[in-house]
Coordinates of C-alpha atoms and ligand atoms in Angstrom, one line a residue:
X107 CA 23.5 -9.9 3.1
X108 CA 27.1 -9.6 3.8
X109 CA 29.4 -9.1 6.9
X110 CA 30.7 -5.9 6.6
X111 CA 34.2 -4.4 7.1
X112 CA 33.2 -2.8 10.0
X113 CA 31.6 -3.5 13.7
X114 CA 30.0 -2.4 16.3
X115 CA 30.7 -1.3 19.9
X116 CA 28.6 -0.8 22.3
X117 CA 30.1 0.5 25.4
X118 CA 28.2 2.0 28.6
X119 CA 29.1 4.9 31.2
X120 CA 28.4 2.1 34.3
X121 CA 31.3 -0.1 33.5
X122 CA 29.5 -2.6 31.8
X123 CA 31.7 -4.6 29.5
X124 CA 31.3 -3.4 26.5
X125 CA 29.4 -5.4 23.2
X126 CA 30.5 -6.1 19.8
X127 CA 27.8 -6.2 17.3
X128 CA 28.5 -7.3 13.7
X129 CA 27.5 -4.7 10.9
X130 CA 25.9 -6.2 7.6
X131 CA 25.7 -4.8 4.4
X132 CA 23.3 -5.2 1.5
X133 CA 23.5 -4.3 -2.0
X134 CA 22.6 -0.7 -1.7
X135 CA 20.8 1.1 1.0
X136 CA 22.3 1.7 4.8
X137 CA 23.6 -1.2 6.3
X138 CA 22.6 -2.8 9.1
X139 CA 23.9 -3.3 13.2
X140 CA 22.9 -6.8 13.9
X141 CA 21.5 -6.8 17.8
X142 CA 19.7 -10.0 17.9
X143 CA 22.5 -11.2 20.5
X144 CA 22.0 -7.9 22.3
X145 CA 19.6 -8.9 24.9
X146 CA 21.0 -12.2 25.5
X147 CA 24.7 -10.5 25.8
X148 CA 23.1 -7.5 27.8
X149 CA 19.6 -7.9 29.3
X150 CA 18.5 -4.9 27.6
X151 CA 16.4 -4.8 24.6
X152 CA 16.6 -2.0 21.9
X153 CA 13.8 1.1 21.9
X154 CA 12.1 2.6 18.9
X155 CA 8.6 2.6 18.5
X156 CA 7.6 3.5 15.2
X157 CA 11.2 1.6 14.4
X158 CA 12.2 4.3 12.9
X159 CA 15.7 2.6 12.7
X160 CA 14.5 -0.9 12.5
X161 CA 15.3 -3.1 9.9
X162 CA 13.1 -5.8 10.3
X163 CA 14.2 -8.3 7.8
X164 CA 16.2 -8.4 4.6
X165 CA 14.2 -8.2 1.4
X166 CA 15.3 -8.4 -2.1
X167 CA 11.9 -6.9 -3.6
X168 CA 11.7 -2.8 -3.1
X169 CA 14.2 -0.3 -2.6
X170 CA 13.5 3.1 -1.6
X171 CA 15.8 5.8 -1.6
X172 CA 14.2 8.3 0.8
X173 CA 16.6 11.4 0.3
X174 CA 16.9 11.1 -3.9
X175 CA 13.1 10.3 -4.5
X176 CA 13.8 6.8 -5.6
X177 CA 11.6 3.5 -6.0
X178 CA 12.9 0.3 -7.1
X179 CA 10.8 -3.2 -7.6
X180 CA 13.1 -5.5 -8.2
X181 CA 15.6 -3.3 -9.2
X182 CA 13.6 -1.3 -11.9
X183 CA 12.6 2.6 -11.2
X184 CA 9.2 2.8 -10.9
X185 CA 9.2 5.5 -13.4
X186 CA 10.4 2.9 -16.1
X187 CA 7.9 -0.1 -15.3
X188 CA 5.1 2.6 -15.5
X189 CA 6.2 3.4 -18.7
X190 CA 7.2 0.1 -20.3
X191 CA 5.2 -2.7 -18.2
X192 CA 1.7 -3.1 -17.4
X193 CA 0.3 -4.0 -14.0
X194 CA 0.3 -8.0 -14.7
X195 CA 4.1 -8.3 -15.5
X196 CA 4.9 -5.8 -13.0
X197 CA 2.8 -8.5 -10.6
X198 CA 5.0 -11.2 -12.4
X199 CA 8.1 -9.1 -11.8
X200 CA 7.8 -8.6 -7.6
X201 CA 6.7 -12.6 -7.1
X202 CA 9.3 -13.9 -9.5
X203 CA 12.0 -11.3 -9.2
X204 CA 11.9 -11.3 -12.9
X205 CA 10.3 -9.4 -16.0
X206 CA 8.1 -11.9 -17.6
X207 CA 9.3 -12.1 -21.2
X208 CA 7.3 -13.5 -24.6
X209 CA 4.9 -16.3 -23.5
X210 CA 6.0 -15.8 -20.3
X211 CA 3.5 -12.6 -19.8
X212 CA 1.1 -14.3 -22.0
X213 CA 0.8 -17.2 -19.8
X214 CA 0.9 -15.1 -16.8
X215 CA -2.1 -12.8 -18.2
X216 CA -4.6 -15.8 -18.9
X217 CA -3.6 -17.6 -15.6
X218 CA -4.7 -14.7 -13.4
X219 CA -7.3 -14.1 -16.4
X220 CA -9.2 -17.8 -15.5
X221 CA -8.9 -17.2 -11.7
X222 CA -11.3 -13.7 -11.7
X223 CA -14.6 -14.9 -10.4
X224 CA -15.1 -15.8 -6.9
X225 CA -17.5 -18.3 -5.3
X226 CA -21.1 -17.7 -5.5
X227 CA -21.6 -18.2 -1.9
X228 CA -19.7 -14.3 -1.8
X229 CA -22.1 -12.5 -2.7
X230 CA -24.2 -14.1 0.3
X231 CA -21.7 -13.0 2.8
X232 CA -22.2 -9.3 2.0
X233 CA -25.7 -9.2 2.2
X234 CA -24.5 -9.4 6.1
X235 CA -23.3 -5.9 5.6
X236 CA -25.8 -2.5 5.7
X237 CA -25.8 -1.2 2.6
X238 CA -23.9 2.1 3.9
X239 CA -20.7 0.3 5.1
X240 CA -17.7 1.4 4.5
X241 CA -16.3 -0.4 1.8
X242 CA -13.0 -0.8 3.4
X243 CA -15.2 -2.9 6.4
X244 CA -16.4 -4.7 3.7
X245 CA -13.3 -6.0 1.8
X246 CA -11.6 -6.4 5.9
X247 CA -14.5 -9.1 5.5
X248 CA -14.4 -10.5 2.4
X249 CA -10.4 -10.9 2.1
X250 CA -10.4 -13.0 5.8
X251 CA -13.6 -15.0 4.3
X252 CA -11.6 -16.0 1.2
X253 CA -10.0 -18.6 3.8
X254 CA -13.0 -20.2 4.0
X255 CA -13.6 -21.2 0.7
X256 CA -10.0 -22.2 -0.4
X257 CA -8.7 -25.1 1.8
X258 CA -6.4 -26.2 -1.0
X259 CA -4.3 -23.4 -0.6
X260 CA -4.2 -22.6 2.9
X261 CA -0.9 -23.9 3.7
X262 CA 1.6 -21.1 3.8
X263 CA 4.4 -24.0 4.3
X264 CA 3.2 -25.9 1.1
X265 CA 5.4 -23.5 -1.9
X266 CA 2.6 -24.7 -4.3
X267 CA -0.3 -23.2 -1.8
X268 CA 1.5 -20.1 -1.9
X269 CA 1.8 -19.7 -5.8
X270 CA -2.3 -20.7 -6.2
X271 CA -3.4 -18.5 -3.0
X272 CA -1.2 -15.1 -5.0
X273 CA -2.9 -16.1 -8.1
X274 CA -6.6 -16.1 -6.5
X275 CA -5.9 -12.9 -4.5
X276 CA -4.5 -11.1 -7.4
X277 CA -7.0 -12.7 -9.8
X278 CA -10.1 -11.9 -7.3
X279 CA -9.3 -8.9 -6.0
X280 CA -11.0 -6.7 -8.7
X281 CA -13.9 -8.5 -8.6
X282 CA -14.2 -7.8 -4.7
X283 CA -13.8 -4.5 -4.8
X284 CA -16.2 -4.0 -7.4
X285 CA -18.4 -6.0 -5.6
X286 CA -18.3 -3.8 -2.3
X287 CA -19.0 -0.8 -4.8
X288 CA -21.9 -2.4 -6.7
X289 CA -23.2 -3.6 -3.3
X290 CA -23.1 0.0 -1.5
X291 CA -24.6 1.3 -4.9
X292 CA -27.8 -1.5 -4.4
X293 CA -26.9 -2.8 -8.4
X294 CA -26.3 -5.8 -9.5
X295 CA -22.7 -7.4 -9.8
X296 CA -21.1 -7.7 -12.7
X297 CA -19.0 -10.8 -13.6
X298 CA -16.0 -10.7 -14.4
X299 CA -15.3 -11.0 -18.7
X300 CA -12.0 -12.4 -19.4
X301 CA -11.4 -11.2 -22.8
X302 CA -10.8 -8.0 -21.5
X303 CA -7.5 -6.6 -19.9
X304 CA -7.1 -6.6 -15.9
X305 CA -8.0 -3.0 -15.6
X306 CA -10.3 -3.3 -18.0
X307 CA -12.0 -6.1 -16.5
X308 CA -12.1 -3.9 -13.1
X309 CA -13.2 -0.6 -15.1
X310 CA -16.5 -2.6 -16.7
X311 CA -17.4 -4.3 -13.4
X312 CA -17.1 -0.9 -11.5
X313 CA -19.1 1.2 -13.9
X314 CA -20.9 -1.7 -16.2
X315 CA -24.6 -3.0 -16.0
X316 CA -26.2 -5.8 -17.2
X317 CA -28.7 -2.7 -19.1
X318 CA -25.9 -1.9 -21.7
X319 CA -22.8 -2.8 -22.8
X320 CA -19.6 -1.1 -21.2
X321 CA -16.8 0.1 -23.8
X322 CA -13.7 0.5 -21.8
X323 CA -12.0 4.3 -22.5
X324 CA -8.2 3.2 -23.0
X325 CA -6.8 5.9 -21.6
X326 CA -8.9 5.5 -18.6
X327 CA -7.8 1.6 -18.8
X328 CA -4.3 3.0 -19.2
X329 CA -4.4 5.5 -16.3
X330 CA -6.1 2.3 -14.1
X331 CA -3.7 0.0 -14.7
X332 CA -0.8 2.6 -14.3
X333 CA -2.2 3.8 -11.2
X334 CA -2.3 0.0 -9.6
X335 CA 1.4 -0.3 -10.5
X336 CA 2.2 2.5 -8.6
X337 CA 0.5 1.3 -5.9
X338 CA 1.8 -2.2 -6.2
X339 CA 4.8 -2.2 -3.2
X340 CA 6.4 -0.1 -0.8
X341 CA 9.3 -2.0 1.5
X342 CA 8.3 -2.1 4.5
X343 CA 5.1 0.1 5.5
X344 CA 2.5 -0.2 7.9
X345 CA 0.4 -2.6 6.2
X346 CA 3.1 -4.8 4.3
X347 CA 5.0 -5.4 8.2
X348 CA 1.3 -6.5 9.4
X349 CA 1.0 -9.2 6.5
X350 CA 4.6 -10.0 7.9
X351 CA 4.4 -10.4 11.9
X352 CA 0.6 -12.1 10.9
X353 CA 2.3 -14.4 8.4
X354 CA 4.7 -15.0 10.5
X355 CA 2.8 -17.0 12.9
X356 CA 1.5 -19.4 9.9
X357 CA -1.8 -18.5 9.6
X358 CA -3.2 -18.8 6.2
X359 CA -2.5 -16.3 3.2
X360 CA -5.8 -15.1 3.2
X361 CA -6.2 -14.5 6.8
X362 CA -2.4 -12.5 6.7
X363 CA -3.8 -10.3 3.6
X364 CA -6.8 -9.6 5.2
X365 CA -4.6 -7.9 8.3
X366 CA -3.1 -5.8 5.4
X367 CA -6.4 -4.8 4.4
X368 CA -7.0 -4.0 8.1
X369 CA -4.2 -1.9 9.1
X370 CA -4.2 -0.1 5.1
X371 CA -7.6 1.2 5.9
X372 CA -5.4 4.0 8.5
X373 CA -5.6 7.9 7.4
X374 CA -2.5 7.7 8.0
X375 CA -1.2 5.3 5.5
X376 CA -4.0 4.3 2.6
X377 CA -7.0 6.4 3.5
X378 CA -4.6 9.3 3.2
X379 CA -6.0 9.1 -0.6
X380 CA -9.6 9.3 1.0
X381 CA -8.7 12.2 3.4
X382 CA -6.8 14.3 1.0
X383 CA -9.8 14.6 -1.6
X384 CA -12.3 15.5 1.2
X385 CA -9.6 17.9 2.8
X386 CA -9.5 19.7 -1.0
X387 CA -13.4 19.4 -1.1
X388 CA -13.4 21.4 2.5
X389 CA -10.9 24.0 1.1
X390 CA -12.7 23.9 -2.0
X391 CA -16.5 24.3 -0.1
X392 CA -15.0 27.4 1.7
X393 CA -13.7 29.7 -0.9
X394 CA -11.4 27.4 -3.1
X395 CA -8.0 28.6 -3.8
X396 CA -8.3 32.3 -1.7
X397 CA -8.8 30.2 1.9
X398 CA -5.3 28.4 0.9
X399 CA -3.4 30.4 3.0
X400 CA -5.4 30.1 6.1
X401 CA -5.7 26.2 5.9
X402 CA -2.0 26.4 5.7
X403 CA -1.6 28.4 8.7
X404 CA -4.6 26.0 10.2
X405 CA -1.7 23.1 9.1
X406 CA 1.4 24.6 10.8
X407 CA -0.6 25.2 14.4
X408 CA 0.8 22.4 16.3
X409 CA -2.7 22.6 18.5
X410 CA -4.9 22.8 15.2
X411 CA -4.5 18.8 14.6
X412 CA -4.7 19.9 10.8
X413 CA -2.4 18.2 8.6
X414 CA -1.6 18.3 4.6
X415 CA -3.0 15.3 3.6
X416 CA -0.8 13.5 0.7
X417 CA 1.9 15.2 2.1
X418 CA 4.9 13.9 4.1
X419 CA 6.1 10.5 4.1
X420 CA 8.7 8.4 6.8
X421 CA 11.0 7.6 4.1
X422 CA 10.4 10.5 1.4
X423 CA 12.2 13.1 2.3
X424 CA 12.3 14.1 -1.3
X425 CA 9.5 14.0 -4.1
X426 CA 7.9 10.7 -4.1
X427 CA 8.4 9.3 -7.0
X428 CA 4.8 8.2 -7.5
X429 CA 3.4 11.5 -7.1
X430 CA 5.1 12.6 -9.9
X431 CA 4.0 10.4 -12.0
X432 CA 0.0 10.5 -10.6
X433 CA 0.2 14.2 -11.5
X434 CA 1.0 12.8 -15.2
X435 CA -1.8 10.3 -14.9
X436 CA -4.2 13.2 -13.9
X437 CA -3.0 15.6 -16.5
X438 CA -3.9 12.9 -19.0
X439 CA -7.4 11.7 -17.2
X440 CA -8.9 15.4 -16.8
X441 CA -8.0 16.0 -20.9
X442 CA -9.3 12.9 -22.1
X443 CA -12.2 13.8 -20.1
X444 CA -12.3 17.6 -20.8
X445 CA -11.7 18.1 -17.5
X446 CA -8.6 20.1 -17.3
X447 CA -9.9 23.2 -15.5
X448 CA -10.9 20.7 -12.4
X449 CA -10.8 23.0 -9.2
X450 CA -10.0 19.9 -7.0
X451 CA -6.5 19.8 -9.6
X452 CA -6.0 23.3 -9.4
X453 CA -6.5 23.3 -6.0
X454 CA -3.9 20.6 -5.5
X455 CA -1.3 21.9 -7.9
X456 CA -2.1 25.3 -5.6
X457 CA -1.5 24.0 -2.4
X458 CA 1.7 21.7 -3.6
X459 CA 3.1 25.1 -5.1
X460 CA 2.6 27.0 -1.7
X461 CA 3.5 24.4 0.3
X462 CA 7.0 23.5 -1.6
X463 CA 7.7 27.2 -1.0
X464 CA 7.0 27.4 2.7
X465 CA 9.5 27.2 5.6
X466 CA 7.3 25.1 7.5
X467 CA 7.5 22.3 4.7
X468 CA 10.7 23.0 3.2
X469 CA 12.4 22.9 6.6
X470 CA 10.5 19.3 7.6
X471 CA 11.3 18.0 3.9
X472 CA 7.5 17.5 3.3
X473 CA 6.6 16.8 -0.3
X474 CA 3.6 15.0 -1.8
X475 CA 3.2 11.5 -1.5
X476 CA 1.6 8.8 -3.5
X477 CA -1.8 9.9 -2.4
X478 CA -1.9 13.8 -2.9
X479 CA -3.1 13.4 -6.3
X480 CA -4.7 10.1 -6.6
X481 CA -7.8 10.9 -5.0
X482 CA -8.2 13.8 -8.0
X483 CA -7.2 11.5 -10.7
X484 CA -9.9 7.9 -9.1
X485 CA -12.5 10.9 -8.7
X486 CA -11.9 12.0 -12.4
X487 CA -12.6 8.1 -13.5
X488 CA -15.7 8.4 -11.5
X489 CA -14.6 6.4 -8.4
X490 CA -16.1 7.5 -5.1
X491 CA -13.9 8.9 -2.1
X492 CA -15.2 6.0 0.2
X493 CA -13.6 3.4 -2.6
X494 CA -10.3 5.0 -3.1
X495 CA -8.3 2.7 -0.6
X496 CA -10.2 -0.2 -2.0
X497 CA -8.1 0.9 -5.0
X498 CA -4.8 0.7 -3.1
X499 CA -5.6 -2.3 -1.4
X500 CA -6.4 -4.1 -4.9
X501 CA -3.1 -2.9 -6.2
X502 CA -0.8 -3.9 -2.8
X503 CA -2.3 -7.2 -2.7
X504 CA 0.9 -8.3 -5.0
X505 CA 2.9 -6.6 -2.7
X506 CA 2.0 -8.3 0.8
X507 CA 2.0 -11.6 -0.8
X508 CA 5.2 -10.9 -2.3
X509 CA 6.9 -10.1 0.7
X510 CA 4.9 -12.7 2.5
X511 CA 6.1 -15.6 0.0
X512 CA 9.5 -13.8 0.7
X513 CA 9.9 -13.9 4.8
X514 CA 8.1 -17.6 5.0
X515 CA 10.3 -19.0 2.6
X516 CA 13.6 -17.7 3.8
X517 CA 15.0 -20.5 6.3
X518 CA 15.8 -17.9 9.1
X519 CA 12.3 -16.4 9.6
X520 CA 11.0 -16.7 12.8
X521 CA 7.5 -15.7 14.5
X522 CA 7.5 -11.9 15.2
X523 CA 7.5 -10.9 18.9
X524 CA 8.7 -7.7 20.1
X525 CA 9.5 -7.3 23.5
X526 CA 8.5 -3.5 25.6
X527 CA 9.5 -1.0 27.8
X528 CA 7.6 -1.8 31.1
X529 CA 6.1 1.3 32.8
X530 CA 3.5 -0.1 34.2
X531 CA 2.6 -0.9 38.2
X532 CA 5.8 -3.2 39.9
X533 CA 4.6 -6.3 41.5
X534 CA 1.3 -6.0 44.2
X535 CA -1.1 -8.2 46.5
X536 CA -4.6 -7.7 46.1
X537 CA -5.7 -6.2 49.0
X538 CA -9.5 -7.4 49.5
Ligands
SDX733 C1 1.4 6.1 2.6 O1 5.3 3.9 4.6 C2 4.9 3.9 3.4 O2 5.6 3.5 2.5 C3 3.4 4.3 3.1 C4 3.0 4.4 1.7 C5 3.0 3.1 1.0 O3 3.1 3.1 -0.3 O4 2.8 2.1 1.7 O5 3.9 5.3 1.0 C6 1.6 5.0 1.6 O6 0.9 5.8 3.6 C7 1.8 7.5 2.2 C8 1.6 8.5 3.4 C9 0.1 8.8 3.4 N1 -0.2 9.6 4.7 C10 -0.5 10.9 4.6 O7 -0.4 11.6 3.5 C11 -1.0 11.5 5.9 C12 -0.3 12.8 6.1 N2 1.1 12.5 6.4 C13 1.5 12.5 7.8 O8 0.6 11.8 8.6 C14 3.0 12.0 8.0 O9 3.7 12.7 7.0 C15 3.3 10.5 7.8 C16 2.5 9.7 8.7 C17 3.1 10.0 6.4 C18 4.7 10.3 8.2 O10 4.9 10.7 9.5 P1 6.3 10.6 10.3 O11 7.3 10.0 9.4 O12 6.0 9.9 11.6 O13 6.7 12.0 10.5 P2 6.2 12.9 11.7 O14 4.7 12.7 11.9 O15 7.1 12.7 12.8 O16 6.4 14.4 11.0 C19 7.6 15.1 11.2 C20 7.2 16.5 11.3 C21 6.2 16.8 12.4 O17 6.4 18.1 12.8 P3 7.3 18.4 14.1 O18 6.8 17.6 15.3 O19 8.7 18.0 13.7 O20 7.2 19.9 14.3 O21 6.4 16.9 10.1 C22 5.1 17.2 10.5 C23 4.8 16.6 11.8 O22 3.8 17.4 12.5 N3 4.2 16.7 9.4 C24 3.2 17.3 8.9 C25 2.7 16.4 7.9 N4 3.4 15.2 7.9 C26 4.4 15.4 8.9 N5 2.7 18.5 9.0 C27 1.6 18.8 8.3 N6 1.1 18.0 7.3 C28 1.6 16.8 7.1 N7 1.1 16.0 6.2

């Protein structure tokens, strides 16, 4: 970051003296009013739950513009790396801050390739679990177990621990997830079979069995692997600023991931997916598209608690990007699978067009976000609602580590501790 031209004042009505604070730029994006001196220089602390003007660290790996509709990894619009990279160099390309080129992706491909199984004792721990838990539960578990079987790479200090811990959580990921699935679903696991591509590897262990072979539809293995890339990062949401302030105090990778895993879980951030495909099945169970407009007036009573799930977004307030391009993924999915006249679609494609018309949206700058049509498109491949945000947790793992790797190994980062507004009782004897 860079000083800008430009400063700060802070002045106050009481006659305090007043405060200079520098201003910082970056490369693009807003810039920044540093106020790490502002408590020191004027006992008070800044306020904004929600930091909804909070930068809380500089990153070089995502950008987001909110207002054009824009995502960037590394520079690259995510419309372009969906297009021209798979999943694996678009993994490469948010740890390395490079495109892998040649050999480069070749190497990269086997390495995570011969990392794909995970220890036998696994499949132990999930017998722990009722068959019926939530899958999300499950992973929560898994991911923080990983710790347990990986001393050698439980140093987040140790550069080389770092490298070996991203390549097992990218590597095992799939394999966990399918695991949680073939678990719920009382089958047998499948391992892992590393001739075939990452997504699908993950397709074959989802929907294989040992009873048959399992020929992987490439446009379904397309559409997977697409669908994790758009997935793979997001600046500095919910879940990625957990992995962050639990990093931060040097626990293990594993253990920081697994608070990602944790806090992604929310309806309000990566079960969105989950509770926008039962919110279309619920429209869908009461008359389809005819009931649209009352769920919509449901949705704009305040008292109602009824909100469009998939849409809205704190940054977005334009098309997200990745909705666009989930809408092509579905389009594709539902014909390959002769599924184009899928009411859940229409429904969607309904209830985007009325919404992008109405006041009540228009005026909040509510569009659909990354998880308005995934649910319709991982429902089309045959995954269940309860496993969607194992989907997006498999595909952010690259993300949080990423931005992990990035915060521990810049020299400046500190352990995360925000201070509060006290509103609670002032000082008191107990009276007894
Ligand atoms: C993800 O941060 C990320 O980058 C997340 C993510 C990622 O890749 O990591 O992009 C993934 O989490 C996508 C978002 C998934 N969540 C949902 O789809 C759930 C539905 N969306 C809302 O819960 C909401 O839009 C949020 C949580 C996503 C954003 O909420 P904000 O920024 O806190 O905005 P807000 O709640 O203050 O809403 C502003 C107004 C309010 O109305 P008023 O009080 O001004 O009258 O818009 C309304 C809200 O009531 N509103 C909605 C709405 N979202 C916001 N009204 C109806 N339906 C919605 N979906």
């Amino acid at each position: 970051m860079k000083l800008a031209d430009n400063k700060a004042t802070l002045s106050f009505s009481n006659g305090s003296p007043s405060i200079d604070m520098p201003v910082y730029s970056g490369n693009i994006g807003p810039d920044v009013i540093d106020v790490r001196k502002l408590y020191a220089d004027s006992g008070m602390f800044t306020y904004d739950p929600g930091y909804l003007s909070t930068a809380s660290c500089q990153s070089g790996i995502t950008f987001i513009d909110g207002d054009k509709g824009e995502l960037l990894y590394r520079g690259y619009p995510i419309e372009q790396l969906a297009d021209k990279a798979d999943f694996l160099d678009t993994c490469y390309l948010l740890l390395n801050g490079e495109l892998p080129v040649g050999q480069q992706s070749k190497d990269f491909h086997k390495l995570i390739n011969q990392h794909t199984m995970v220890n036998e004792q696994m499949q132990f721990f999930l017998r722990g679990f009722r068959r019926d838990a939530h899958p999300m539960a499950v992973l929560t578990g898994l991911v923080g177990a990983l710790s347990a079987f990986y001393h050698d790479s439980t140093d987040i200090n140790n550069p080389e621990h770092r490298h070996i811990a991203a390549i097992r959580l990218i590597a095992k990921m799939p394999t966990l997830v399918a695991m949680a699935y073939k678990y719920g679903l009382g089958q047998p696991y499948m391992y892992p079979q590393n001739n075939l591509s990452y997504a699908g590897n993950f397709l074959r262990m989802m929907f294989g069995t040992p009873c048959e072979e399992y020929v992987v539809n490439p446009v379904l293995e397309r559409a997977m692997d697409r669908i994790f890339t758009l997935h793979a990062d997001h600046e500095q949401n919910a879940s990625t600023s957990t992995v962050r302030l639990c990093g931060s105090s040097g626990t293990n990778p594993f253990a920081a991931i697994a608070a990602g895993v944790a806090c992604l879980w929310g309806p309000a951030h990566g079960g969105a997916n989950e509770a926008c495909l039962k919110m279309l099945g619920e429209i869908q169970d009461s008359g389809g598209v005819a009931k649209v407009g009352e769920f919509m007036e449901k949705v704009k009573d305040k008292n109602s608690g009824v909100k469009l799930m998939g849409f809205g977004h704190r940054v977005y307030k334009n098309y997200d990007p990745r909705a666009k391009l989930m809408q092509k993924t579905c389009d594709e999915v539902l014909k390959e699978l002769g599924l184009e006249n899928d009411p859940l679609f229409k429904l969607a494609k309904e209830l985007e067009r009325i919404a992008l018309e109405d006041e009540y949206f228009v005026s909040r700058k509510l569009y659909p976000n990354v998880d308005f049509y995934s649910g319709v498109v991982l429902s089309a491949i045959g995954i269940p609602v309860n496993m969607f945000t194992g989907i997006f947790t498999l595909a952010r793992t690259v993300g949080w580590i990423a931005q992990l790797n990035e915060m521990i190994s810049d020299p400046e980062y500190k352990i995360g501790r925000p201070r509060q507004l006290y509103t609670g009782s002032v000082r008191r004897n107990v009276q007894r």
